[in-house]
Short mmCIF file of C-alpha atoms in Angstrom, two decimals:
data_model
loop_
_atom_site.label_atom_id
_atom_site.label_comp_id
_atom_site.label_asym_id
_atom_site.label_seq_id
_atom_site.Cartn_x
_atom_site.Cartn_y
_atom_site.Cartn_z
CA MET A 1 -1.40 87.93 -63.23
CA THR A 2 -0.93 85.74 -60.21
CA PRO A 3 -3.21 82.72 -59.94
CA LEU A 4 -5.62 82.29 -57.04
CA PHE A 5 -3.54 79.49 -55.58
CA ASP A 6 0.09 79.73 -56.68
CA LEU A 7 1.30 76.14 -56.48
CA ASP A 8 4.68 76.96 -58.09
CA LEU A 9 5.49 79.10 -55.10
CA LEU A 10 5.38 75.97 -52.96
CA LEU A 11 7.20 73.66 -55.37
CA THR A 12 10.26 75.70 -56.35
CA GLY A 13 12.21 78.80 -55.39
CA THR A 14 13.24 80.53 -52.18
CA TYR A 15 9.90 80.19 -50.43
CA HIS A 16 9.87 76.48 -51.11
CA ASP A 17 13.33 76.18 -49.58
CA TRP A 18 12.31 78.14 -46.48
CA LEU A 19 9.27 75.97 -45.92
CA VAL A 20 11.14 72.71 -46.42
CA ALA A 21 13.88 73.89 -44.03
CA GLY A 22 11.12 74.60 -41.50
CA LEU A 23 9.63 71.15 -41.97
CA ILE A 24 13.04 69.55 -41.40
CA THR A 25 13.57 71.61 -38.24
CA SER A 26 10.13 70.56 -36.93
CA LEU A 27 10.90 66.92 -37.64
CA SER A 28 14.29 67.15 -35.91
CA LEU A 29 12.72 68.84 -32.88
CA THR A 30 10.24 65.96 -32.68
CA GLY A 31 12.94 63.31 -33.15
CA ILE A 32 15.42 64.71 -30.64
CA SER A 33 12.79 65.45 -28.00
CA LEU A 34 11.27 61.98 -28.41
CA ALA A 35 14.65 60.29 -28.07
CA LEU A 36 15.35 62.22 -24.85
CA ALA A 37 11.82 62.02 -23.43
CA LEU A 38 11.35 58.25 -23.69
CA PRO A 39 14.13 57.14 -21.29
CA LEU A 40 13.25 60.03 -18.97
CA ALA A 41 9.60 58.93 -18.96
CA ILE A 42 10.52 55.34 -18.07
CA LEU A 43 12.80 56.62 -15.30
CA ILE A 44 10.05 58.84 -13.84
CA ALA A 45 7.51 55.99 -14.03
CA LEU A 46 9.90 53.70 -12.14
CA ILE A 47 10.54 56.43 -9.55
CA ARG A 48 6.81 56.82 -9.01
CA LEU A 49 6.40 53.05 -8.58
CA SER A 50 9.45 52.60 -6.34
CA PRO A 51 8.83 51.42 -2.78
CA VAL A 52 10.45 54.57 -1.30
CA LYS A 53 7.85 57.19 -0.25
CA VAL A 54 10.10 60.22 -0.85
CA LEU A 55 10.84 59.09 -4.41
CA GLN A 56 7.14 58.47 -5.10
CA TRP A 57 6.28 61.97 -3.96
CA SER A 58 9.02 63.69 -5.90
CA GLY A 59 7.94 61.82 -9.04
CA PHE A 60 4.34 62.89 -8.50
CA ALA A 61 5.39 66.52 -7.86
CA PHE A 62 7.50 66.58 -11.03
CA VAL A 63 4.75 65.21 -13.25
CA GLU A 64 2.03 67.48 -11.84
CA ALA A 65 4.23 70.59 -11.86
CA ILE A 66 4.92 70.10 -15.54
CA ARG A 67 1.51 68.98 -16.75
CA ASN A 68 -0.39 71.82 -15.09
CA VAL A 69 1.55 74.60 -16.78
CA PRO A 70 1.10 75.36 -20.49
CA LEU A 71 3.97 74.47 -22.81
CA LEU A 72 4.21 78.12 -23.84
CA ALA A 73 5.06 79.13 -20.26
CA HIS A 74 7.69 76.36 -20.16
CA MET A 75 9.24 77.67 -23.37
CA LEU A 76 9.26 81.27 -22.12
CA PHE A 77 10.90 80.18 -18.88
CA TRP A 78 13.62 78.08 -20.51
CA TYR A 79 14.34 80.74 -23.13
CA PHE A 80 14.11 84.00 -21.15
CA GLY A 81 14.34 82.92 -17.52
CA ALA A 82 16.63 79.94 -17.07
CA PRO A 83 19.77 81.31 -18.83
CA GLU A 84 19.91 84.16 -16.25
CA LEU A 85 20.39 81.59 -13.51
CA LEU A 86 23.47 80.13 -15.17
CA PRO A 87 27.04 81.33 -14.54
CA THR A 88 28.12 84.01 -17.04
CA ALA A 89 30.67 81.88 -18.89
CA LEU A 90 28.21 79.08 -19.54
CA ARG A 91 25.55 81.59 -20.56
CA GLU A 92 27.79 83.22 -23.13
CA TRP A 93 28.75 79.83 -24.47
CA LEU A 94 25.06 79.01 -24.88
CA TYR A 95 24.15 82.32 -26.51
CA ALA A 96 26.90 81.81 -29.06
CA ARG A 97 25.10 78.64 -30.11
CA ASN A 98 21.49 77.87 -30.91
CA ILE A 99 19.87 78.88 -27.62
CA GLU A 100 16.36 78.95 -29.15
CA ALA A 101 16.42 75.33 -30.27
CA THR A 102 18.07 74.22 -27.02
CA SER A 103 15.38 75.86 -24.87
CA ALA A 104 12.66 74.43 -27.09
CA ILE A 105 14.09 70.92 -26.85
CA ILE A 106 14.40 71.15 -23.05
CA ALA A 107 10.79 72.34 -22.73
CA LEU A 108 9.42 69.78 -25.21
CA THR A 109 11.39 66.92 -23.62
CA LEU A 110 10.25 67.66 -20.06
CA TYR A 111 6.65 68.27 -21.13
CA THR A 112 6.44 65.09 -23.22
CA ALA A 113 8.25 62.98 -20.61
CA ALA A 114 5.74 64.02 -17.93
CA TYR A 115 2.83 62.83 -20.07
CA MET A 116 4.60 59.69 -21.30
CA SER A 117 5.61 58.68 -17.78
CA GLU A 118 1.91 58.45 -16.89
CA ASP A 119 1.32 56.11 -19.83
CA VAL A 120 4.32 53.97 -18.92
CA ARG A 121 3.19 53.87 -15.29
CA SER A 122 -0.31 52.70 -16.12
CA GLY A 123 1.20 50.16 -18.52
CA ILE A 124 3.37 48.76 -15.73
CA ARG A 125 0.42 48.73 -13.33
CA SER A 126 -1.61 46.72 -15.84
CA ILE A 127 0.85 43.81 -15.46
CA PRO A 128 -0.38 41.56 -12.62
CA GLY A 129 1.64 42.04 -9.42
CA GLN A 130 2.36 38.30 -9.22
CA GLN A 131 4.72 38.65 -12.20
CA PHE A 132 6.86 41.02 -10.18
CA GLU A 133 6.56 38.93 -7.00
CA ALA A 134 7.51 35.75 -8.86
CA ALA A 135 10.56 37.46 -10.32
CA ARG A 136 11.58 38.72 -6.88
CA ALA A 137 11.02 35.25 -5.39
CA LEU A 138 13.34 33.80 -8.03
CA GLY A 139 16.05 36.13 -6.77
CA PHE A 140 15.90 39.01 -9.28
CA SER A 141 16.60 42.46 -7.83
CA PHE A 142 13.97 45.25 -8.09
CA VAL A 143 15.69 46.75 -11.13
CA ALA A 144 16.32 43.37 -12.80
CA SER A 145 12.74 42.15 -12.36
CA MET A 146 11.48 45.43 -13.77
CA ARG A 147 13.88 45.35 -16.69
CA LEU A 148 13.60 41.66 -17.60
CA VAL A 149 10.07 40.69 -16.55
CA VAL A 150 7.66 43.60 -16.11
CA LEU A 151 8.83 46.24 -18.62
CA PRO A 152 8.91 43.97 -21.71
CA GLN A 153 5.27 43.03 -21.05
CA ALA A 154 4.23 46.56 -20.12
CA LEU A 155 5.75 48.02 -23.28
CA ARG A 156 3.28 46.15 -25.47
CA VAL A 157 0.31 47.84 -23.75
CA THR A 158 2.11 51.16 -23.60
CA ILE A 159 3.11 51.60 -27.25
CA PRO A 160 -0.30 52.85 -28.55
CA PRO A 161 -0.65 55.66 -25.95
CA LEU A 162 3.03 56.51 -26.47
CA ILE A 163 2.39 56.88 -30.20
CA SER A 164 -0.48 59.25 -29.50
CA GLN A 165 1.82 61.27 -27.19
CA THR A 166 4.26 61.43 -30.10
CA LEU A 167 1.44 62.93 -32.16
CA ASN A 168 0.97 65.57 -29.46
CA LEU A 169 4.72 66.21 -29.45
CA TRP A 170 4.67 66.72 -33.22
CA LYS A 171 1.88 69.28 -32.91
CA ASP A 172 3.51 70.91 -29.88
CA THR A 173 6.71 71.67 -31.79
CA SER A 174 4.72 74.49 -33.44
CA ILE A 175 4.80 76.40 -30.14
CA ALA A 176 8.59 76.75 -30.48
CA THR A 177 7.81 79.48 -33.01
CA VAL A 178 7.08 81.77 -30.03
CA ILE A 179 10.74 81.80 -28.96
CA GLY A 180 11.95 82.14 -32.54
CA VAL A 181 12.93 78.62 -33.52
CA ALA A 182 12.81 78.50 -37.32
CA GLU A 183 10.43 75.55 -37.50
CA LEU A 184 7.56 75.02 -39.91
CA MET A 185 5.12 77.51 -38.37
CA TYR A 186 7.80 80.19 -38.09
CA GLN A 187 8.85 79.71 -41.72
CA ALA A 188 5.23 79.79 -42.91
CA ALA A 189 4.75 83.14 -41.15
CA LYS A 190 8.03 84.34 -42.67
CA VAL A 191 6.90 83.39 -46.18
CA GLU A 192 3.56 85.08 -45.47
CA SER A 193 5.14 88.37 -44.52
CA ALA A 194 7.66 88.28 -47.38
CA SER A 195 5.27 87.33 -50.16
CA PHE A 196 1.79 88.16 -48.82
CA ARG A 197 0.76 84.73 -50.11
CA SER A 198 -0.72 83.75 -46.75
CA PHE A 199 -3.07 81.13 -48.14
CA GLU A 200 -0.31 79.16 -49.87
CA ALA A 201 2.08 79.37 -46.92
CA PHE A 202 -0.47 78.22 -44.35
CA ALA A 203 -1.87 75.56 -46.67
CA PHE A 204 1.64 74.09 -46.96
CA ALA A 205 2.16 74.11 -43.19
CA SER A 206 -1.31 72.67 -42.52
CA ALA A 207 -0.78 69.92 -45.07
CA CYS A 208 2.55 68.98 -43.46
CA TYR A 209 1.13 68.91 -39.94
CA LEU A 210 -1.91 66.97 -41.06
CA GLY A 211 0.03 64.53 -43.22
CA MET A 212 2.49 63.70 -40.46
CA SER A 213 -0.39 63.38 -37.95
CA LEU A 214 -2.18 60.92 -40.23
CA LEU A 215 1.04 58.89 -40.60
CA ILE A 216 1.42 58.72 -36.82
CA THR A 217 -2.26 57.77 -36.35
CA GLY A 218 -1.82 55.14 -39.05
CA ALA A 219 1.22 53.73 -37.21
CA ALA A 220 -0.85 53.39 -34.03
CA GLY A 221 -3.59 51.58 -35.94
CA TRP A 222 -1.07 49.27 -37.60
CA TYR A 223 0.56 48.44 -34.26
CA GLN A 224 -2.75 47.60 -32.61
CA GLY A 225 -3.64 45.31 -35.52
CA ARG A 226 -0.22 43.65 -35.58
CA PHE A 227 0.29 43.31 -31.82
CA PRO A 228 -3.13 43.11 -30.16
CA VAL A 229 -3.17 43.21 -26.35
CA ARG A 230 -3.19 39.66 -25.05
CA ALA A 231 -5.48 38.74 -22.19
CA ALA A 232 -3.41 38.24 -19.04
CA MET B 1 10.21 88.40 -5.69
CA ILE B 2 7.98 90.06 -3.06
CA ASP B 3 8.47 93.56 -4.50
CA LEU B 4 7.77 92.15 -7.95
CA ILE B 5 4.39 90.88 -6.76
CA ASP B 6 3.82 94.08 -4.82
CA THR B 7 4.29 96.31 -7.88
CA TYR B 8 2.66 94.28 -10.58
CA TRP B 9 -0.07 92.12 -9.00
CA LEU B 10 -2.96 94.22 -10.28
CA TYR B 11 -1.51 94.45 -13.80
CA PHE B 12 -0.98 90.68 -13.73
CA LEU B 13 -4.55 90.00 -12.66
CA VAL B 14 -6.58 92.39 -14.85
CA GLY B 15 -4.17 94.06 -17.31
CA GLN B 16 -4.74 97.78 -17.87
CA TYR B 17 -8.34 97.60 -16.70
CA PRO B 18 -10.13 99.96 -15.77
CA HIS B 19 -7.93 102.44 -17.71
CA GLY B 20 -7.70 100.16 -20.72
CA PRO B 21 -8.91 96.82 -22.00
CA LEU B 22 -9.31 93.93 -19.59
CA GLY B 23 -6.34 91.55 -19.65
CA GLY B 24 -4.19 89.30 -17.51
CA LEU B 25 -5.45 86.35 -15.55
CA ALA B 26 -9.04 87.63 -15.73
CA LEU B 27 -8.95 87.55 -19.53
CA THR B 28 -7.41 84.05 -19.49
CA LEU B 29 -10.26 82.79 -17.34
CA ILE B 30 -12.98 84.56 -19.33
CA LEU B 31 -11.59 83.12 -22.57
CA ALA B 32 -11.40 79.61 -21.14
CA VAL B 33 -14.94 79.74 -19.72
CA LEU B 34 -16.49 81.20 -22.88
CA GLY B 35 -14.45 78.85 -25.07
CA LEU B 36 -15.70 75.76 -23.28
CA LEU B 37 -19.24 77.14 -22.99
CA PHE B 38 -19.55 77.74 -26.74
CA ALA B 39 -17.62 74.59 -27.67
CA PHE B 40 -19.89 72.32 -25.65
CA PRO B 41 -23.07 72.56 -27.77
CA LEU B 42 -20.99 72.33 -30.95
CA GLY B 43 -19.11 69.33 -29.56
CA LEU B 44 -22.41 67.72 -28.60
CA VAL B 45 -23.74 68.07 -32.15
CA PHE B 46 -20.46 66.77 -33.62
CA GLY B 47 -20.32 63.89 -31.14
CA ILE B 48 -23.86 62.78 -31.98
CA ALA B 49 -23.09 63.16 -35.69
CA ARG B 50 -20.03 60.92 -35.22
CA VAL B 51 -22.23 57.99 -34.15
CA SER B 52 -25.11 58.86 -36.44
CA PRO B 53 -26.61 55.94 -38.42
CA TRP B 54 -26.59 58.16 -41.54
CA ARG B 55 -23.35 58.13 -43.50
CA CYS B 56 -23.90 61.55 -45.09
CA VAL B 57 -23.83 63.03 -41.57
CA ARG B 58 -21.16 60.79 -40.06
CA TRP B 59 -18.47 61.06 -42.75
CA PRO B 60 -18.06 64.81 -43.23
CA VAL B 61 -18.12 65.45 -39.48
CA SER B 62 -15.61 62.65 -38.85
CA ALA B 63 -13.34 64.13 -41.52
CA LEU B 64 -13.60 67.61 -39.99
CA ILE B 65 -12.75 66.27 -36.53
CA GLN B 66 -9.78 64.32 -37.88
CA VAL B 67 -8.46 67.43 -39.62
CA VAL B 68 -8.78 69.64 -36.54
CA ARG B 69 -7.24 67.00 -34.26
CA GLY B 70 -4.35 66.52 -36.67
CA THR B 71 -3.39 70.20 -36.74
CA PRO B 72 -1.79 72.21 -33.94
CA LEU B 73 -3.98 74.83 -32.23
CA LEU B 74 -1.48 77.46 -33.36
CA MET B 75 -2.31 76.62 -36.97
CA VAL B 76 -6.04 77.03 -36.27
CA ILE B 77 -5.30 80.39 -34.64
CA PHE B 78 -3.28 81.52 -37.68
CA TRP B 79 -6.09 80.55 -40.05
CA ALA B 80 -8.61 82.41 -37.90
CA TYR B 81 -6.31 85.42 -37.63
CA PHE B 82 -5.71 85.78 -41.36
CA PHE B 83 -8.98 84.59 -42.82
CA LEU B 84 -11.76 85.50 -40.41
CA PRO B 85 -11.63 89.16 -41.51
CA SER B 86 -12.07 88.26 -45.19
CA LEU B 87 -14.79 85.78 -44.28
CA THR B 88 -16.87 88.11 -42.13
CA GLY B 89 -15.97 91.30 -44.02
CA GLN B 90 -14.96 93.21 -40.91
CA ASN B 91 -11.91 93.43 -38.73
CA THR B 92 -11.96 90.80 -36.03
CA ASP B 93 -10.08 91.72 -32.87
CA GLN B 94 -7.73 89.30 -31.09
CA PHE B 95 -10.31 88.29 -28.52
CA TRP B 96 -12.85 87.02 -31.05
CA THR B 97 -10.15 85.48 -33.23
CA MET B 98 -8.84 83.51 -30.26
CA LEU B 99 -12.32 82.58 -29.08
CA THR B 100 -13.29 81.29 -32.54
CA ALA B 101 -10.13 79.18 -32.78
CA LEU B 102 -10.64 77.82 -29.26
CA VAL B 103 -14.29 76.92 -29.90
CA VAL B 104 -13.50 75.05 -33.14
CA PHE B 105 -10.52 73.27 -31.58
CA ASP B 106 -12.24 72.32 -28.33
CA ALA B 107 -15.44 71.22 -30.08
CA ALA B 108 -13.44 68.59 -31.99
CA TYR B 109 -11.96 67.22 -28.76
CA LEU B 110 -15.27 67.37 -26.86
CA ALA B 111 -16.94 65.52 -29.75
CA GLU B 112 -14.57 62.60 -29.21
CA ILE B 113 -15.29 62.59 -25.45
CA ILE B 114 -19.01 62.60 -26.18
CA ARG B 115 -18.70 59.92 -28.84
CA ALA B 116 -16.81 57.67 -26.42
CA GLY B 117 -19.47 58.40 -23.79
CA ILE B 118 -22.32 57.46 -26.12
CA GLN B 119 -20.58 54.27 -27.21
CA GLY B 120 -19.90 53.41 -23.57
CA ILE B 121 -23.59 53.54 -22.61
CA GLY B 122 -24.42 50.27 -24.34
CA LYS B 123 -26.72 49.45 -27.22
CA GLY B 124 -29.43 48.02 -24.94
CA GLN B 125 -30.41 51.50 -23.77
CA THR B 126 -31.04 52.80 -27.30
CA GLU B 127 -32.80 49.60 -28.29
CA SER B 128 -35.17 49.67 -25.29
CA ALA B 129 -35.95 53.34 -25.85
CA ARG B 130 -36.60 52.68 -29.54
CA SER B 131 -38.83 49.68 -28.82
CA LEU B 132 -40.80 51.82 -26.35
CA GLY B 133 -41.65 54.04 -29.30
CA PHE B 134 -39.14 56.90 -28.91
CA SER B 135 -37.83 58.37 -32.14
CA TYR B 136 -34.05 58.22 -32.70
CA LEU B 137 -33.61 61.85 -31.62
CA ASP B 138 -35.86 61.47 -28.56
CA ALA B 139 -34.00 58.35 -27.48
CA MET B 140 -30.75 60.35 -27.76
CA ARG B 141 -32.09 63.41 -25.99
CA LEU B 142 -34.05 61.76 -23.19
CA VAL B 143 -32.28 58.47 -22.55
CA ILE B 144 -28.69 58.43 -23.79
CA LEU B 145 -27.37 61.99 -23.45
CA PRO B 146 -28.41 62.59 -19.80
CA GLN B 147 -26.36 59.53 -18.82
CA VAL B 148 -23.43 60.54 -21.04
CA VAL B 149 -23.23 64.06 -19.67
CA ARG B 150 -23.23 62.86 -16.07
CA ASN B 151 -20.48 60.35 -16.80
CA MET B 152 -18.35 62.91 -18.60
CA LEU B 153 -18.29 65.53 -15.84
CA PRO B 154 -14.68 64.70 -14.82
CA SER B 155 -13.59 64.81 -18.50
CA LEU B 156 -15.27 68.19 -18.84
CA VAL B 157 -13.27 69.60 -15.93
CA ASN B 158 -10.10 68.17 -17.47
CA GLN B 159 -11.02 69.76 -20.79
CA PHE B 160 -11.43 73.06 -18.94
CA VAL B 161 -7.86 72.68 -17.63
CA ALA B 162 -6.68 71.99 -21.18
CA THR B 163 -8.55 75.08 -22.39
CA ILE B 164 -6.92 77.30 -19.76
CA LYS B 165 -3.54 76.05 -20.97
CA GLU B 166 -4.55 76.61 -24.59
CA THR B 167 -5.48 80.27 -24.02
CA SER B 168 -1.76 80.93 -23.46
CA LEU B 169 -1.30 80.65 -27.24
CA GLY B 170 -3.21 83.91 -27.64
CA TYR B 171 0.22 85.35 -26.83
CA ILE B 172 1.27 84.93 -30.44
CA ILE B 173 -1.48 87.17 -31.85
CA GLY B 174 -0.89 89.79 -29.18
CA LEU B 175 -3.86 88.94 -26.99
CA THR B 176 -3.22 90.44 -23.55
CA GLU B 177 -3.84 87.26 -21.56
CA VAL B 178 -1.66 86.34 -18.60
CA SER B 179 1.39 84.98 -20.51
CA PHE B 180 1.50 88.11 -22.65
CA ILE B 181 1.20 90.32 -19.56
CA ALA B 182 4.03 88.38 -17.91
CA THR B 183 6.22 89.12 -20.92
CA GLN B 184 5.25 92.81 -20.72
CA ILE B 185 6.23 92.84 -17.04
CA ASN B 186 9.47 91.09 -17.93
CA THR B 187 10.40 93.77 -20.47
CA GLN B 188 9.63 96.49 -17.91
CA VAL B 189 11.64 94.93 -15.08
CA LEU B 190 14.31 93.48 -17.38
CA THR B 191 16.49 92.04 -14.61
CA LYS B 192 14.34 89.23 -13.22
CA PRO B 193 13.15 87.02 -16.09
CA ALA B 194 13.45 83.77 -14.11
CA GLU B 195 11.28 85.09 -11.28
CA VAL B 196 8.65 86.57 -13.59
CA TYR B 197 8.23 83.34 -15.53
CA LEU B 198 8.34 81.20 -12.40
CA LEU B 199 5.47 83.28 -11.03
CA LEU B 200 3.61 82.82 -14.31
CA GLY B 201 4.12 79.05 -14.10
CA LEU B 202 3.06 79.02 -10.47
CA THR B 203 -0.15 80.87 -11.31
CA TYR B 204 -1.09 78.36 -13.99
CA PHE B 205 -0.09 75.53 -11.69
CA ILE B 206 -2.31 76.61 -8.78
CA LEU B 207 -5.28 77.05 -11.10
CA CYS B 208 -4.86 73.88 -13.15
CA PHE B 209 -3.67 71.57 -10.38
CA GLY B 210 -6.61 72.59 -8.19
CA LEU B 211 -9.04 71.92 -11.02
CA SER B 212 -7.51 68.57 -12.00
CA ARG B 213 -7.62 67.43 -8.35
CA PHE B 214 -11.29 68.41 -8.39
CA ALA B 215 -11.81 66.30 -11.52
CA PHE B 216 -10.05 63.38 -9.81
CA TRP B 217 -12.32 63.76 -6.77
CA LEU B 218 -15.42 63.92 -8.99
CA GLU B 219 -14.38 60.73 -10.74
CA ARG B 220 -13.82 58.81 -7.49
CA HIS B 221 -17.03 60.16 -6.02
CA HIS B 222 -18.90 59.05 -9.12
CA GLN B 223 -17.33 55.59 -9.04
CA GLN B 224 -18.29 55.10 -5.40
CA ARG B 225 -21.86 56.15 -6.12
CA THR B 226 -22.08 53.73 -9.04
CA LEU B 227 -20.66 50.95 -6.85
CA ALA B 228 -23.11 51.73 -4.05
CA LYS B 229 -25.96 51.58 -6.54
CA ALA B 230 -24.77 48.25 -7.87
CA HIS B 231 -24.73 46.80 -4.34
CA ALA B 232 -28.16 48.15 -3.39
#
């Protein structure tokens, strides 16, 4: 007789291995996308704040074009659509590798960077303009005064919203299941269809998502306690 | 691209309707409108419960909101898809499954908007209403909430944009909303995936960008009115 909730199924055996492999894939998707999205977000924020009108507009267009389309549509485009636009040789090279994960990472990175760039931008704008002017007056270039004077101060205000964007990124990785990346949600569905133990499989996935989310929320709380925003 | 639009525009907009079930962009919009409409009263109740002076109300609702906000929408959809039928005793179709998931998910997010709104009103308002003899619930209903709802109008429009984007996840349970229809068109045409998915993205963009600009306008309009009042 099988018990109502078969905990052993989750702790040992093939199904356990599948689920853990899925969890690791989800975590790697989050890690890689975060590492790529952060510098991109800072770059876009700087472009939007640059004194050149054309750059400002292209930054705005990029952010709005990405934020106003669901992540699922991004994933579908990068997985089904974009490879067709590549030259044949490059396409075959890609298909021989992990095209699913690559498309997912591109979509997640762009999507997250668009949101993060808005947080970075408002962080930079919260630093009084005189800081930037003083740096310029002392002979720093635009890039140097940003890098050495404004950004270090802005980062302190920006970290909490960036952490909450990371939480969104973690939850968004689940959408990669649609294009067949073997992440946590995909593996849970696979276990469900192989064993018909849907409750156990989804409970495992939910617990992982929730646990990681609580850790990230906890990190944000810790940061705000440790480094409170100083009055300017 | 023109002949693509020429052949499939009706299918894209309404699915197989009137020869089959309604789908496409129309279904996306109906789902988003109904989702927000049903989520609003639930979110209102949750939001009020979140700031309730009674712990036995505040704690369970806070826990529920934390759980929903810590899980991806896809997970909520999976739970609804696999367990609604056993809960209600009858087969739930994709539309109601998706709507249920959307309502639960959105209510948790709306509750936080409403909670922030209530806390932003200021204690003085509740205290004056209470000292004038209003009961707690009357003070909420007649004094606090009318102000909260007016202030949150821009957030509501933004939540509607988020809901439109969320409906795309109905794709995974085979709901014939616009992303699913786009994939159907893609499998019929076969040779133009990039164009099909670009058109899909463009459709979402026009809808969501227009709405978020409207929210932005509402917010500025509201700010100006508040400023004008302060000067008068």
